[in-house]
Amino acid sequence: MGEKSLLPSIRLDDLLAELQGQLEAVLATRDRVHALLEAVVSVGSDLDLETVLRRITQAATQLVEARYGALGVIGEGGTLERFIPVGMTEEEIARVDHWPHGKGLLGLLIKEPGTLRLADLSEHSASYGFPEGHPPMRSFLGVPIVVREEVFGNLYLTEKAGGAAFEEEDEIVVGALATAAGVAIENARLYEESRRRENWLRVSAEVTSSLLSGDDPGEVLTVMARRAMELTDADTVTVSFPLAETMRIEIAEGLGAEHLRGCAVPMEDSLAAAVARTGQSQTALDVKERMAYPAHLEQVPLRAAIAVPLGKPQAVHGVLSLAKQAGSPPFNEADLRTAEALGGQAAVALELADARRDAERLGLLEDRDRIAKDLHDVVIQRLFAVAMTLMSTVEMVGNPTATTRMQHAVDELDQTIKEVRSTIFALQSPPQAGQVCGLRGQVTELVEAARDQLGFIPGIRMEGPLDNTVPEEVAEQLRAVLREALANVARHARASRAQVLVEVREGTLLLEVSDNGVGIPEDGRRSGLRNLADRAARLGGAFTAERAEGGGSRLRWRVPLGRG
């Protein structure tokens, strides 16, 4: 009887134990569902894409008790453009030689999207060895993240707690999280796009306002470059222009700007040069693979880059280039479109500047024509009348000294009339491209051409019979000296104003170039100045370079005309 009474008790204990196990399973499932719901809420509670991606990775790692987790974002060409790791310390991350590029087992998930669960990933045929410094990993779970029926990336989870393999439930939970993650990523993308459009409208209005207000094109380009860097999250921005056989960087902002500004890169070895030649935008995952990187720029760790033309394919004025440092996400299609739109506005700024310059030249030509008419109709006639009066008066004066002086005055008036007529001819017949002109016109051309280097047009004053009395040998030296002097102002003076004086007086030709810049340093390089002094000495003249009283510098180049 005693044994029979024990059997119901044993069955009851078994049933209770089974019931307890089922209750524990239900509770564990409930806890996991709660954790999944909390993870979904956490992932969807932020609209910053970078934050959302990191939260997804962290949540997936915690849900399946994985030691390591990562999210790989698929870019162009089926490679991983971004890799977000979780579970590794800063020291461990620093020891990794490089992050995966989307080859091997990870590449298989990109080519054949789907869930992959392995007890030992090293046994899979597509598994490659880990890069140097990577921690050892065994168990593996890979789940794709789909956004609008397109695979956005993959979740990679390794090293389940206790050394166990991932189970089917882990696969289901991470799959559910990946579905919610796709919605959260899409929301973050939409928010990012709306914010980008809002910023674009603000920047576009700012640049348009600068264009319409007639601001200096250099200032407009600088503002445009800064805003392009902000909108695309770039680390460096440059604006370069084709010059001879190089691309010269005139504007540089951001990382390494002090090394890039003023740098000239050979035309055949430049990403920007490819844009200037073709008129088409260019992209590079590593800028060093698309251009010869000067040695002094090696300390600037730039990697991904885009370059867009400023102007139409047949008329590229310059190139806007943007770059990110190593480790930053590469540029996407939206970044390229933004840069191209800003490049289009910058091209408008340059076109407007050219139009204003043409209008200024047209106004100058009209003024020259008006002045020439006034000189011819008024000044010359009066001078001629005075000369005729003096000539008729000479015979009436009995004093030989007075007669000589009056004759000298008549000769001076005659010479003045010749000079005025020469000036009238120069004013009424401005030289065309390729046409030979007098010394006055040549000096004017050189001064106007210096505008691109200086950023402003120097003032100019010419006195005396330049076109009639300066021999060609001396004129050639004068042009070379003026060209060198203006180049020195552009390279070293950091001036905002400059003045050029060319004068012929008492058989001597004087060229004086002054500016309001930093002045000539006491211990500065003098090779260029020695060259100017040598040119003066060969003609029997002299050259001086000194600091001006009010600041800046003054160069005087003086030669006699008798030795021309």
Coordinates of C-alpha atoms in Angstrom, one line a residue, residues 123-449:
E123 CA 34.7 26.1 -40.8
H124 CA 32.7 27.9 -43.5
S125 CA 34.3 27.7 -47.0
A126 CA 33.9 31.4 -47.6
S127 CA 35.6 32.4 -44.3
Y128 CA 38.9 34.2 -44.5
G129 CA 41.4 34.9 -41.8
F130 CA 40.9 37.9 -39.5
P131 CA 43.0 41.0 -40.1
E132 CA 46.0 41.6 -37.8
G133 CA 44.9 42.7 -34.3
H134 CA 41.3 41.4 -34.7
P135 CA 40.0 39.4 -31.6
P136 CA 39.3 35.7 -32.1
M137 CA 35.6 34.8 -32.9
R138 CA 33.8 31.5 -33.3
S139 CA 30.0 31.5 -33.2
F140 CA 28.3 33.7 -35.8
L141 CA 24.9 35.1 -36.7
G142 CA 24.4 37.3 -39.7
V143 CA 21.0 39.0 -40.5
P144 CA 20.3 41.5 -43.3
I145 CA 18.6 44.8 -42.8
V146 CA 16.2 45.7 -45.6
V147 CA 15.0 49.2 -46.3
R148 CA 12.3 49.6 -48.9
E149 CA 13.0 46.2 -50.4
E150 CA 16.7 47.1 -50.7
V151 CA 19.4 45.6 -48.5
F152 CA 20.8 48.5 -46.5
G153 CA 23.4 46.4 -44.6
N154 CA 23.9 43.4 -42.4
L155 CA 24.0 42.8 -38.6
Y156 CA 27.0 40.6 -37.6
L157 CA 26.9 39.0 -34.1
T158 CA 29.7 36.7 -32.7
E159 CA 30.7 35.0 -29.5
K160 CA 27.5 34.1 -27.7
A161 CA 27.8 34.1 -24.0
G162 CA 29.1 30.9 -22.4
G163 CA 30.7 29.8 -25.6
A164 CA 27.4 28.4 -26.9
A165 CA 26.1 28.5 -30.5
F166 CA 23.4 30.9 -31.5
E167 CA 19.9 29.3 -31.6
E168 CA 16.9 29.6 -33.8
E169 CA 15.2 31.9 -31.3
D170 CA 18.2 34.2 -31.5
E171 CA 17.8 34.3 -35.3
I172 CA 14.1 35.1 -35.0
V173 CA 14.6 37.9 -32.4
V174 CA 17.4 39.5 -34.4
G175 CA 15.3 39.2 -37.6
A176 CA 12.4 41.0 -35.8
L177 CA 14.8 43.7 -34.7
A178 CA 16.2 44.0 -38.2
T179 CA 12.7 44.6 -39.5
A180 CA 12.1 47.4 -37.0
A181 CA 15.6 48.7 -37.8
G182 CA 14.7 49.1 -41.4
V183 CA 11.8 51.4 -40.5
A184 CA 13.9 53.4 -38.1
I185 CA 16.7 53.8 -40.7
E186 CA 14.2 54.9 -43.3
N187 CA 12.8 57.5 -40.8
A188 CA 16.3 58.7 -40.0
R189 CA 17.0 59.0 -43.8
L190 CA 13.9 61.0 -44.4
Y191 CA 14.7 63.3 -41.5
E192 CA 18.3 63.7 -42.7
E193 CA 17.1 64.5 -46.2
S194 CA 14.6 67.1 -44.9
R195 CA 17.3 68.6 -42.8
R196 CA 19.7 68.6 -45.7
R197 CA 17.0 70.4 -47.9
E198 CA 16.4 73.0 -45.2
N199 CA 20.1 73.7 -44.9
W200 CA 20.4 73.8 -48.6
L201 CA 17.7 76.4 -48.9
R202 CA 19.4 78.5 -46.2
V203 CA 22.8 78.2 -47.9
S204 CA 21.3 78.8 -51.4
A205 CA 19.6 82.0 -50.1
E206 CA 22.9 83.2 -48.5
V207 CA 24.9 82.6 -51.7
T208 CA 22.2 84.1 -53.9
S209 CA 22.1 87.2 -51.7
S210 CA 25.9 87.5 -52.1
L211 CA 25.6 87.2 -55.8
L212 CA 22.9 89.8 -56.2
S213 CA 24.6 92.3 -53.8
G214 CA 27.7 92.4 -56.1
D215 CA 30.1 91.0 -53.5
D216 CA 33.7 90.2 -54.5
P217 CA 33.7 86.8 -56.3
G218 CA 36.5 85.6 -54.1
E219 CA 34.4 86.2 -51.0
V220 CA 31.4 84.5 -52.6
L221 CA 33.5 81.5 -53.5
T222 CA 34.9 81.3 -50.0
V223 CA 31.5 81.4 -48.4
M224 CA 30.2 78.8 -50.9
A225 CA 33.2 76.5 -50.1
R226 CA 32.6 76.7 -46.4
R227 CA 28.9 75.9 -46.8
A228 CA 29.7 73.0 -49.1
M229 CA 31.9 71.6 -46.4
E230 CA 29.2 71.9 -43.8
L231 CA 26.4 70.4 -45.9
T232 CA 28.5 67.4 -46.9
D233 CA 30.2 66.8 -43.6
A234 CA 33.6 67.2 -45.3
D235 CA 36.8 67.8 -43.5
T236 CA 38.5 69.8 -46.2
V237 CA 37.3 72.0 -49.1
T238 CA 39.3 73.6 -51.9
V239 CA 38.6 75.7 -54.9
S240 CA 41.3 75.4 -57.6
F241 CA 41.8 77.0 -61.0
P242 CA 43.8 75.8 -64.1
L243 CA 47.0 77.8 -64.4
A244 CA 49.5 76.9 -67.2
E245 CA 50.2 73.1 -66.6
T246 CA 48.9 73.0 -63.1
M247 CA 45.8 73.2 -60.9
R248 CA 46.4 76.0 -58.4
I249 CA 44.5 75.9 -55.1
E250 CA 43.4 79.5 -54.4
I251 CA 40.8 78.8 -51.6
A252 CA 41.2 76.1 -48.9
E253 CA 39.3 75.6 -45.7
G254 CA 39.3 72.9 -43.0
L255 CA 41.8 70.2 -42.3
G256 CA 45.2 71.0 -43.7
A257 CA 44.1 74.3 -45.3
E258 CA 47.4 76.0 -44.4
H259 CA 49.3 73.3 -46.5
L260 CA 46.8 73.2 -49.4
R261 CA 46.3 77.0 -49.9
G262 CA 48.5 78.2 -52.8
C263 CA 49.6 74.6 -53.7
A264 CA 50.0 73.8 -57.4
V265 CA 49.4 70.2 -58.5
P266 CA 50.5 69.0 -62.0
M267 CA 47.6 68.9 -64.4
E268 CA 48.1 65.2 -65.3
D269 CA 48.2 64.1 -61.7
S270 CA 45.2 65.8 -60.3
L271 CA 41.6 64.8 -59.6
A272 CA 40.6 68.4 -60.1
A273 CA 42.4 68.5 -63.4
A274 CA 40.3 65.5 -64.6
V275 CA 37.2 67.6 -63.8
A276 CA 38.7 70.7 -65.6
R277 CA 39.4 68.6 -68.7
T278 CA 36.1 66.8 -69.0
G279 CA 33.7 69.1 -67.3
Q280 CA 32.3 66.1 -65.4
S281 CA 32.3 65.5 -61.6
Q282 CA 34.8 63.0 -60.3
T283 CA 34.7 60.8 -57.1
A284 CA 37.5 58.8 -55.3
L285 CA 37.4 56.5 -52.3
D286 CA 41.0 57.4 -51.8
V287 CA 42.3 60.7 -53.2
K288 CA 45.9 59.5 -53.0
E289 CA 45.1 56.9 -55.7
R290 CA 43.8 59.6 -58.1
M291 CA 46.5 62.2 -57.8
A292 CA 50.2 62.7 -57.0
Y293 CA 50.3 63.7 -53.4
P294 CA 53.0 66.3 -52.7
A295 CA 55.3 65.3 -49.9
H296 CA 54.4 68.3 -47.7
L297 CA 50.7 67.2 -47.7
E298 CA 51.4 63.7 -46.4
Q299 CA 50.6 64.9 -42.9
V300 CA 47.0 65.7 -44.1
P301 CA 45.2 62.3 -43.7
L302 CA 42.6 62.8 -46.5
R303 CA 40.8 59.8 -48.0
A304 CA 37.4 60.0 -49.8
A305 CA 37.0 62.9 -52.2
I306 CA 34.6 64.4 -54.7
A307 CA 35.3 67.2 -57.3
V308 CA 32.8 69.2 -59.3
P309 CA 33.2 71.7 -62.1
L310 CA 32.4 75.4 -61.7
G311 CA 30.8 76.0 -65.1
K312 CA 29.7 74.2 -68.2
P313 CA 31.8 71.3 -69.7
Q314 CA 33.0 73.6 -72.5
A315 CA 33.8 76.5 -70.1
V316 CA 35.0 75.3 -66.7
H317 CA 36.2 78.2 -64.7
G318 CA 37.5 76.2 -61.7
V319 CA 36.9 73.1 -59.6
L320 CA 35.3 72.7 -56.2
S321 CA 36.8 69.7 -54.3
L322 CA 35.7 68.1 -51.0
A323 CA 37.5 65.5 -49.0
K324 CA 37.1 63.5 -45.8
Q325 CA 39.8 62.2 -43.5
A326 CA 40.5 58.5 -43.1
G327 CA 37.9 56.7 -41.1
S328 CA 35.0 59.0 -42.0
P329 CA 32.1 57.7 -44.1
P330 CA 32.6 58.3 -47.8
F331 CA 30.5 60.8 -49.8
N332 CA 27.1 59.6 -51.1
E333 CA 25.0 60.6 -54.1
A334 CA 23.2 63.3 -52.1
D335 CA 26.6 64.9 -51.2
L336 CA 27.6 64.9 -54.9
R337 CA 24.3 66.5 -55.9
T338 CA 24.7 69.2 -53.2
A339 CA 28.3 69.9 -54.3
E340 CA 27.2 70.2 -58.0
A341 CA 24.4 72.6 -57.1
L342 CA 26.7 74.8 -55.1
G343 CA 29.3 74.6 -57.9
G344 CA 26.6 75.8 -60.3
Q345 CA 26.0 78.8 -58.1
A346 CA 29.7 79.5 -57.9
A347 CA 29.9 79.4 -61.7
V348 CA 27.2 82.1 -61.8
A349 CA 29.3 84.2 -59.4
L350 CA 32.3 83.9 -61.8
E351 CA 30.1 84.6 -64.8
L352 CA 28.7 87.7 -63.1
A353 CA 32.2 88.8 -62.2
D354 CA 33.2 88.5 -65.8
A355 CA 30.1 90.4 -66.9
R356 CA 30.9 93.2 -64.4
R357 CA 34.5 93.3 -65.6
D358 CA 33.3 93.6 -69.2
A359 CA 30.9 96.4 -68.2
E360 CA 33.7 98.2 -66.4
R361 CA 35.9 97.9 -69.5
L362 CA 33.0 99.2 -71.7
G363 CA 32.6 102.1 -69.4
L364 CA 36.3 102.8 -69.5
L365 CA 36.3 102.7 -73.3
E366 CA 33.4 105.1 -73.4
D367 CA 35.3 107.4 -71.0
R368 CA 38.4 107.1 -73.1
D369 CA 36.5 108.1 -76.2
R370 CA 34.8 111.0 -74.5
I371 CA 38.2 112.3 -73.1
A372 CA 39.8 111.8 -76.5
K373 CA 37.1 114.0 -78.2
D374 CA 37.4 116.7 -75.5
L375 CA 41.2 116.7 -76.0
H376 CA 40.9 116.9 -79.7
D377 CA 38.1 119.5 -79.9
V378 CA 39.1 121.7 -77.0
V379 CA 42.6 121.2 -75.6
I380 CA 44.5 120.8 -78.8
Q381 CA 42.7 123.8 -80.4
R382 CA 43.5 126.0 -77.5
L383 CA 47.1 124.9 -77.4
F384 CA 47.4 125.5 -81.1
A385 CA 45.9 128.9 -80.8
V386 CA 48.3 129.9 -78.0
A387 CA 51.2 128.6 -80.1
M388 CA 50.1 130.7 -83.1
T389 CA 49.7 133.7 -80.9
L390 CA 53.2 133.4 -79.5
M391 CA 54.7 132.8 -82.9
S392 CA 53.1 136.1 -84.2
T393 CA 54.3 137.9 -81.1
V394 CA 57.9 136.8 -81.5
E395 CA 58.6 139.3 -84.2
M396 CA 57.1 142.1 -82.1
V397 CA 59.5 141.6 -79.3
G398 CA 62.9 143.3 -79.6
N399 CA 64.6 141.7 -76.6
P400 CA 66.7 138.7 -77.8
T401 CA 66.3 136.9 -74.5
A402 CA 62.6 137.2 -74.5
T403 CA 62.5 136.1 -78.1
T404 CA 64.5 133.0 -77.3
R405 CA 62.2 132.2 -74.3
M406 CA 59.1 132.6 -76.4
Q407 CA 60.5 130.4 -79.2
H408 CA 61.3 127.8 -76.5
A409 CA 57.7 128.0 -75.3
V410 CA 56.4 127.6 -78.8
D411 CA 58.6 124.5 -79.2
E412 CA 57.3 123.1 -75.9
L413 CA 53.7 123.7 -77.0
D414 CA 54.4 121.9 -80.3
Q415 CA 55.8 118.9 -78.4
T416 CA 52.9 118.9 -76.0
I417 CA 50.5 118.9 -79.0
K418 CA 52.3 115.9 -80.4
E419 CA 52.0 114.1 -77.1
V420 CA 48.3 114.9 -76.7
R421 CA 47.7 113.7 -80.2
S422 CA 49.5 110.4 -79.4
T423 CA 47.4 110.1 -76.3
I424 CA 44.2 110.7 -78.3
F425 CA 45.2 108.0 -80.7
A426 CA 45.9 105.6 -77.9
L427 CA 42.5 106.4 -76.3
Q428 CA 40.5 106.1 -79.5
S429 CA 42.3 102.9 -80.6
P430 CA 42.5 100.5 -77.7
P431 CA 44.7 97.5 -78.7
Q432 CA 42.9 94.3 -79.7
A433 CA 44.1 90.8 -78.8
G434 CA 47.4 90.2 -80.5
Q435 CA 47.8 93.8 -81.7
V436 CA 51.0 95.7 -81.1
C437 CA 50.4 98.9 -79.1
G438 CA 52.5 101.7 -77.6
L439 CA 54.3 101.6 -74.3
R440 CA 51.4 103.3 -72.6
G441 CA 49.0 100.6 -73.8
Q442 CA 51.5 97.8 -72.9
V443 CA 51.9 99.2 -69.3
T444 CA 48.1 99.4 -69.0
E445 CA 47.8 95.8 -70.1
L446 CA 50.3 94.6 -67.6
V447 CA 48.7 96.4 -64.8
E448 CA 45.2 95.2 -65.7
A449 CA 46.5 91.6 -66.1

